[in-house]
PDB file of C-alpha atoms in Angstrom:
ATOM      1  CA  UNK V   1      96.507 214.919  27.235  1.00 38.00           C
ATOM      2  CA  UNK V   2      97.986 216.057  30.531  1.00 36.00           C
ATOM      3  CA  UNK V   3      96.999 212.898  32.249  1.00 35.00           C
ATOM      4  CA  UNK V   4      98.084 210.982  29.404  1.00 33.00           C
ATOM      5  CA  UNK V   5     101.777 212.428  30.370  1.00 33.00           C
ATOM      6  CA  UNK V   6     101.540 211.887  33.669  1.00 32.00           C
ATOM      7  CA  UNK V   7     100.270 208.233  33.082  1.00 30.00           C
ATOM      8  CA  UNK V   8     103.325 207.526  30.849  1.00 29.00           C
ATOM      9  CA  UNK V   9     105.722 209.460  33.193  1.00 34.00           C
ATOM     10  CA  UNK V  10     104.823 207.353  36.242  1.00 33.00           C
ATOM     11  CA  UNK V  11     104.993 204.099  33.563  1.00 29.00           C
ATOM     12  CA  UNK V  12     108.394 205.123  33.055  1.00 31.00           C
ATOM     13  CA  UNK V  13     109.503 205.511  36.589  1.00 34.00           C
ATOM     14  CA  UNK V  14     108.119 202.347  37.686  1.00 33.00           C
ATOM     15  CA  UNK V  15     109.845 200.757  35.008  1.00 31.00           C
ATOM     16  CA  UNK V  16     113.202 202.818  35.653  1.00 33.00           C
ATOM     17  CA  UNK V  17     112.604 201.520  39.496  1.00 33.00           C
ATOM     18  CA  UNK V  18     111.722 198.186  38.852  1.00 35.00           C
ATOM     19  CA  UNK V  19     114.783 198.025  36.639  1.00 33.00           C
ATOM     20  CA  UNK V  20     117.527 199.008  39.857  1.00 38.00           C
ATOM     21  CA  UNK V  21     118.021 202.509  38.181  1.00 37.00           C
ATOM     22  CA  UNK V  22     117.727 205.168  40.617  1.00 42.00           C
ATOM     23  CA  UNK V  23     114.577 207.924  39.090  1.00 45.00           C
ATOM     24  CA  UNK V  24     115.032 211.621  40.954  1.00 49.00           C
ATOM     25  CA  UNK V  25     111.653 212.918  41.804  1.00 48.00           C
ATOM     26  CA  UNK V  26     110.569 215.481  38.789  1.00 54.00           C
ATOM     27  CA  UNK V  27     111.689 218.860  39.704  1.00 53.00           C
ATOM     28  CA  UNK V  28     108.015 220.575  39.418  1.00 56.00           C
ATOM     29  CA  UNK V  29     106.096 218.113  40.983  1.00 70.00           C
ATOM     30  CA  UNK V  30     108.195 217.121  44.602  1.00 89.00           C
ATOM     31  CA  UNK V  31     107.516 219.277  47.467  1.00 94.00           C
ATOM     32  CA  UNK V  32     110.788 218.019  48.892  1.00 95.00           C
ATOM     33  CA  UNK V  33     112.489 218.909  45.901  1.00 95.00           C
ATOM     34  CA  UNK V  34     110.709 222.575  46.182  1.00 95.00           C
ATOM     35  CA  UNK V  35     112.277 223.205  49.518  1.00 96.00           C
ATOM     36  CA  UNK V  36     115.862 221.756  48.969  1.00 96.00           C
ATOM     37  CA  UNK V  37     115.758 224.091  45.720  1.00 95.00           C
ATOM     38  CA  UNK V  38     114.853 227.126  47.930  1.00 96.00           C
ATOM     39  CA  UNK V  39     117.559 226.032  50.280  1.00 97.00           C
ATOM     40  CA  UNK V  40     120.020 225.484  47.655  1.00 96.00           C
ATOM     41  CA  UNK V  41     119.625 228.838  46.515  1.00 96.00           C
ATOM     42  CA  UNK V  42     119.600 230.383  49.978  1.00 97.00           C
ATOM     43  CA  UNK V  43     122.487 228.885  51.232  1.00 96.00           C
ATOM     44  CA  UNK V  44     124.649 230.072  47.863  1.00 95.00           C
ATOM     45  CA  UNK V  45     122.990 233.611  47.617  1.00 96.00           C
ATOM     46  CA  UNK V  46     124.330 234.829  51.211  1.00 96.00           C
ATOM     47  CA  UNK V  47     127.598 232.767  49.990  1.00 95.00           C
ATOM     48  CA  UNK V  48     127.894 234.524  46.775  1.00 94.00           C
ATOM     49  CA  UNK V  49     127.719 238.078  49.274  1.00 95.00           C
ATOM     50  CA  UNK V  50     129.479 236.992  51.563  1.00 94.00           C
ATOM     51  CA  UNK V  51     132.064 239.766  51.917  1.00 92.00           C
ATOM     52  CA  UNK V  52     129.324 241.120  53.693  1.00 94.00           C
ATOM     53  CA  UNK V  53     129.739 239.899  56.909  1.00 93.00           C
ATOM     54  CA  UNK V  54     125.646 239.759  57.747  1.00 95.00           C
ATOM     55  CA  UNK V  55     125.448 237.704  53.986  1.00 94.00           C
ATOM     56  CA  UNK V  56     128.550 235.568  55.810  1.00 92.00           C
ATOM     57  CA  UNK V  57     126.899 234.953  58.858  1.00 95.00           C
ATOM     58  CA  UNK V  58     123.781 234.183  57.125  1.00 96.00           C
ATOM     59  CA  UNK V  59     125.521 231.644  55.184  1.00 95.00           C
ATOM     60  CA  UNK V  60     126.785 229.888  58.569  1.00 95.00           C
ATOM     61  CA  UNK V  61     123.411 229.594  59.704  1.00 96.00           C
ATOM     62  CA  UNK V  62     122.877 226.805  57.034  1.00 97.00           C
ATOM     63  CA  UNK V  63     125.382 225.058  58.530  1.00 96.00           C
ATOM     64  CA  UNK V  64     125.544 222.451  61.521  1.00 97.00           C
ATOM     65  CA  UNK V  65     128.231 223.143  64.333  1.00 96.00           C
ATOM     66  CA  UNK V  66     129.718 220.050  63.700  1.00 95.00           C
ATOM     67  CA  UNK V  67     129.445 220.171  59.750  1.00 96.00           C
ATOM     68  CA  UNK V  68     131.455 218.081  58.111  1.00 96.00           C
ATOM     69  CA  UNK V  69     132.520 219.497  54.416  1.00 95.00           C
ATOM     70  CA  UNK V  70     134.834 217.295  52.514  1.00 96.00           C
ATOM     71  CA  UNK V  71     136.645 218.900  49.161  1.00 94.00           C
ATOM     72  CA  UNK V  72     138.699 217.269  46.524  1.00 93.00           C
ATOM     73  CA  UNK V  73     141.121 220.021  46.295  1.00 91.00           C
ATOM     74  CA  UNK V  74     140.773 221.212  49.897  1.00 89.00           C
ATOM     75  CA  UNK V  75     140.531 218.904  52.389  1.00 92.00           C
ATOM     76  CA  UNK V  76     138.290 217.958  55.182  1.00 94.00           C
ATOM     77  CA  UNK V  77     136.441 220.315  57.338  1.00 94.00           C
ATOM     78  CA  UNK V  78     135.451 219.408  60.501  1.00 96.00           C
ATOM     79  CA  UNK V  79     133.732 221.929  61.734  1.00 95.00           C
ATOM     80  CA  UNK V  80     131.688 225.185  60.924  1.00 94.00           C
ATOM     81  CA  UNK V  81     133.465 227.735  62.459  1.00 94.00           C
ATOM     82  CA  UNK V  82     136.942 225.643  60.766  1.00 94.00           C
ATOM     83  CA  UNK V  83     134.814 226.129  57.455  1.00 92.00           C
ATOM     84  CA  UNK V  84     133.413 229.078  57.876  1.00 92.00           C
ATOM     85  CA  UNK V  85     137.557 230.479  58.010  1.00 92.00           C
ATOM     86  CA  UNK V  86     138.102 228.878  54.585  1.00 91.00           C
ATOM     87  CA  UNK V  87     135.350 230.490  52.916  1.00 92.00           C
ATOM     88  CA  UNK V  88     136.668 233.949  53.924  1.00 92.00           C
ATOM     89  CA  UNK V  89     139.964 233.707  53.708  1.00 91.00           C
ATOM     90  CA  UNK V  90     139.365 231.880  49.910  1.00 89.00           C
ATOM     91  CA  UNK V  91     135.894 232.838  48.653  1.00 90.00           C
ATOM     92  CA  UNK V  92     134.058 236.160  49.891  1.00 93.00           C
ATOM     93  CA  UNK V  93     134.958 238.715  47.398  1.00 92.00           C
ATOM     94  CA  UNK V  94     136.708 236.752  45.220  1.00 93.00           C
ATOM     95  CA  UNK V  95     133.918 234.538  43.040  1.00 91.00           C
ATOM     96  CA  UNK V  96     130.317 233.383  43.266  1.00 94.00           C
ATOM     97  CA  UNK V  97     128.757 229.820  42.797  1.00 94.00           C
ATOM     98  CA  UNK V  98     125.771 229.208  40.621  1.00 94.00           C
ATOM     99  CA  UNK V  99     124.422 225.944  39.717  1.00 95.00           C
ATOM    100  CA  UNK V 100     124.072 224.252  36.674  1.00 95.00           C
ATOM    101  CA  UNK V 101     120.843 224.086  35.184  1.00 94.00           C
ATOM    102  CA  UNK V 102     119.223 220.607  35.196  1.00 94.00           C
ATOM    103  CA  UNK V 103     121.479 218.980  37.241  1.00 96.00           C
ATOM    104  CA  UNK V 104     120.011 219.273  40.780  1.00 97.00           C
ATOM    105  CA  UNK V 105     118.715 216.197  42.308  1.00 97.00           C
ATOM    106  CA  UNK V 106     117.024 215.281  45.465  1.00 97.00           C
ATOM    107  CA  UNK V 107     116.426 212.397  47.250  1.00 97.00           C
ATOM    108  CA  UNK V 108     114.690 212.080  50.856  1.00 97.00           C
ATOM    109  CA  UNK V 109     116.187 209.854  54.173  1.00 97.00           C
ATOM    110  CA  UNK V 110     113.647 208.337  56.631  1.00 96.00           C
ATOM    111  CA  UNK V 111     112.983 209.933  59.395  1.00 96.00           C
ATOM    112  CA  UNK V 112     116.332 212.556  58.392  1.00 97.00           C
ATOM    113  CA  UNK V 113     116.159 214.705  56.087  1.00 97.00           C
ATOM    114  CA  UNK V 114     117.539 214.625  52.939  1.00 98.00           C
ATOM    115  CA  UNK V 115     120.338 214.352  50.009  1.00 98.00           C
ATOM    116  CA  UNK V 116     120.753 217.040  47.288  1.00 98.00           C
ATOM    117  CA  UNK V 117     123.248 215.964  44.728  1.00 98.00           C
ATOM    118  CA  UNK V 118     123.863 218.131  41.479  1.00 97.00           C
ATOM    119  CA  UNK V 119     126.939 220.468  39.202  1.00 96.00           C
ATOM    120  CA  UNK V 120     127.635 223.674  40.129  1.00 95.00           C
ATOM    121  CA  UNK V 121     130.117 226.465  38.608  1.00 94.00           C
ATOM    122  CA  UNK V 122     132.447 228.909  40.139  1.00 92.00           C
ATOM    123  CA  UNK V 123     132.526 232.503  38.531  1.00 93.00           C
ATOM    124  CA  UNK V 124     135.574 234.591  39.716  1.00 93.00           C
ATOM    125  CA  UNK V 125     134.221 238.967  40.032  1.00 92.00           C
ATOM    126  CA  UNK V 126     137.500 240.186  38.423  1.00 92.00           C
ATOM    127  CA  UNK V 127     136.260 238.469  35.260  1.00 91.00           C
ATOM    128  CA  UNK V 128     132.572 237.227  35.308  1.00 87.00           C
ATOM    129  CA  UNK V 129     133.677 233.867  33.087  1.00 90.00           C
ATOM    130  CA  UNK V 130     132.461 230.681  35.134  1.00 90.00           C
ATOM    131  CA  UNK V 131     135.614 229.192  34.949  1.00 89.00           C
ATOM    132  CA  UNK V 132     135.070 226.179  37.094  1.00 90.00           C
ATOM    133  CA  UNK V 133     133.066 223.413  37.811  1.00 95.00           C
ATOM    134  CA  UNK V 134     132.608 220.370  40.612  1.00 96.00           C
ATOM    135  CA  UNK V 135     130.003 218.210  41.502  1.00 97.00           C
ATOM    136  CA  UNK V 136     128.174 218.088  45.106  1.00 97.00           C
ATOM    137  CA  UNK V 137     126.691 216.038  47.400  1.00 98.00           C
ATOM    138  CA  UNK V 138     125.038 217.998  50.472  1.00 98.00           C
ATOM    139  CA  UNK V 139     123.290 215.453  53.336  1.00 98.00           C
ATOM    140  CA  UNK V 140     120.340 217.932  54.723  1.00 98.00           C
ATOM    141  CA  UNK V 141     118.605 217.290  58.298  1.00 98.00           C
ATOM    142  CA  UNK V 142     115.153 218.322  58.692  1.00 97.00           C
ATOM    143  CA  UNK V 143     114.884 218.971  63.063  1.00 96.00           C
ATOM    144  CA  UNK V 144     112.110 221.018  64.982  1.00 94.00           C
ATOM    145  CA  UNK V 145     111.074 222.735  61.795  1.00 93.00           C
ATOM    146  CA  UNK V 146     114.693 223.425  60.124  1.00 95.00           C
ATOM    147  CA  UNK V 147     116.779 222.632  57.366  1.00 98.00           C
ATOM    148  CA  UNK V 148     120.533 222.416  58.289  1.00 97.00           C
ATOM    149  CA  UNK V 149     123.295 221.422  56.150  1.00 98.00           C
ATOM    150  CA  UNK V 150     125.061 217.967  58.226  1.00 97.00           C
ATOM    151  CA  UNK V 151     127.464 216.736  55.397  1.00 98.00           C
ATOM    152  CA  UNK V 152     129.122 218.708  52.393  1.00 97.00           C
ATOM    153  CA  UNK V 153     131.158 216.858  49.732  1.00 97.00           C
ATOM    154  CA  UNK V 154     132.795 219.616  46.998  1.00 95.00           C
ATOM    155  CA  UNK V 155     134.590 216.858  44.182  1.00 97.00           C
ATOM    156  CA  UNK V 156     135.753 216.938  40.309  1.00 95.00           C
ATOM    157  CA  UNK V 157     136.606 219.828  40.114  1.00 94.00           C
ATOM    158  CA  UNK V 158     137.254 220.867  36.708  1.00 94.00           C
ATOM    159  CA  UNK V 159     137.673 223.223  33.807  1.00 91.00           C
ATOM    160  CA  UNK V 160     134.243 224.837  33.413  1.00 84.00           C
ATOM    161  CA  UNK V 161     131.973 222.477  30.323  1.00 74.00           C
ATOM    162  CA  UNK V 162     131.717 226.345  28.925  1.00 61.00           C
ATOM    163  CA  UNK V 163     129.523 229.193  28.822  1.00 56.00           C
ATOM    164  CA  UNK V 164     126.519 229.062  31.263  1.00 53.00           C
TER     165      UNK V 164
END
């Protein structure tokens, strides 16, 4: 029965493939998708602490020197020290990021790294209510061993879809 599953599931993706549509590794069965998950949740649990200045410096050590993070709301970023500013002047203490269930996505680049696209919600302390939400786009490089975040892209933002 198993085998039978993964028969049809691989049927499926070939098809999906063979069709143009883009098919996102499953989640439980990608090594690569294993890591950037770990990552993901990494990088956002020193964020979500990051009034902490260890958690904050943690946080920056995801991060390239010469990130580039590009918001809808924001603005560009050029830089992580530049970035690194905007998330303490406008995040630490004030909410946490979580992300959506089911939408995380992850898709390697030759001889790179890799891109992890998904949803994720903003949850402001004075309340708890995850009252917004924005789609991302981070470009990952694998070097010497290491995962560091190259490209950020923070867009849609929007009224939170409701309760998480």
């Amino acid at each position: 029965m198993k085998s039978a599953a993964l028969l049809l599931a691989t049927v499926l993706a070939s098809a999906a493939t063979a069709s143009g549509a883009e098919v996102a590794p499953e989640p439980g069965q990608d090594p690569l998708y294993a890591t950037l998950a770990a990552l993901d949740a990494a990088v956002f649990d020193a964020f979500n602490r990051c009034s902490d200045s260890a958690q904050l410096e943690k946080h920056a050590s995801y991060f390239d020197p010469d990130v580039e993070f590009y918001h809808d709301n924001g603005g560009v970023t050029w830089h992580r020290d530049e970035m690194l500013a905007n998330t303490r002047a406008h995040v630490c203490g004030n909410f946490r990021r979580e992300l959506v269930p089911g939408t995380l996505r992850v898709y390697p680049i030759k001889d790179f790294g890799a891109i992890a696209q998904g949803s994720h919600r903003f949850c402001p302390f004075a309340t708890g209510i995850c009252e917004g939400e924005a789609d991302f786009t981070m470009v990952w490089r694998h070097r010497d061993g290491a995962w560091q975040l190259t490209r950020v892209l923070s867009y849609g933002h929007r009224p939170a879809a409701g309760p998480p």
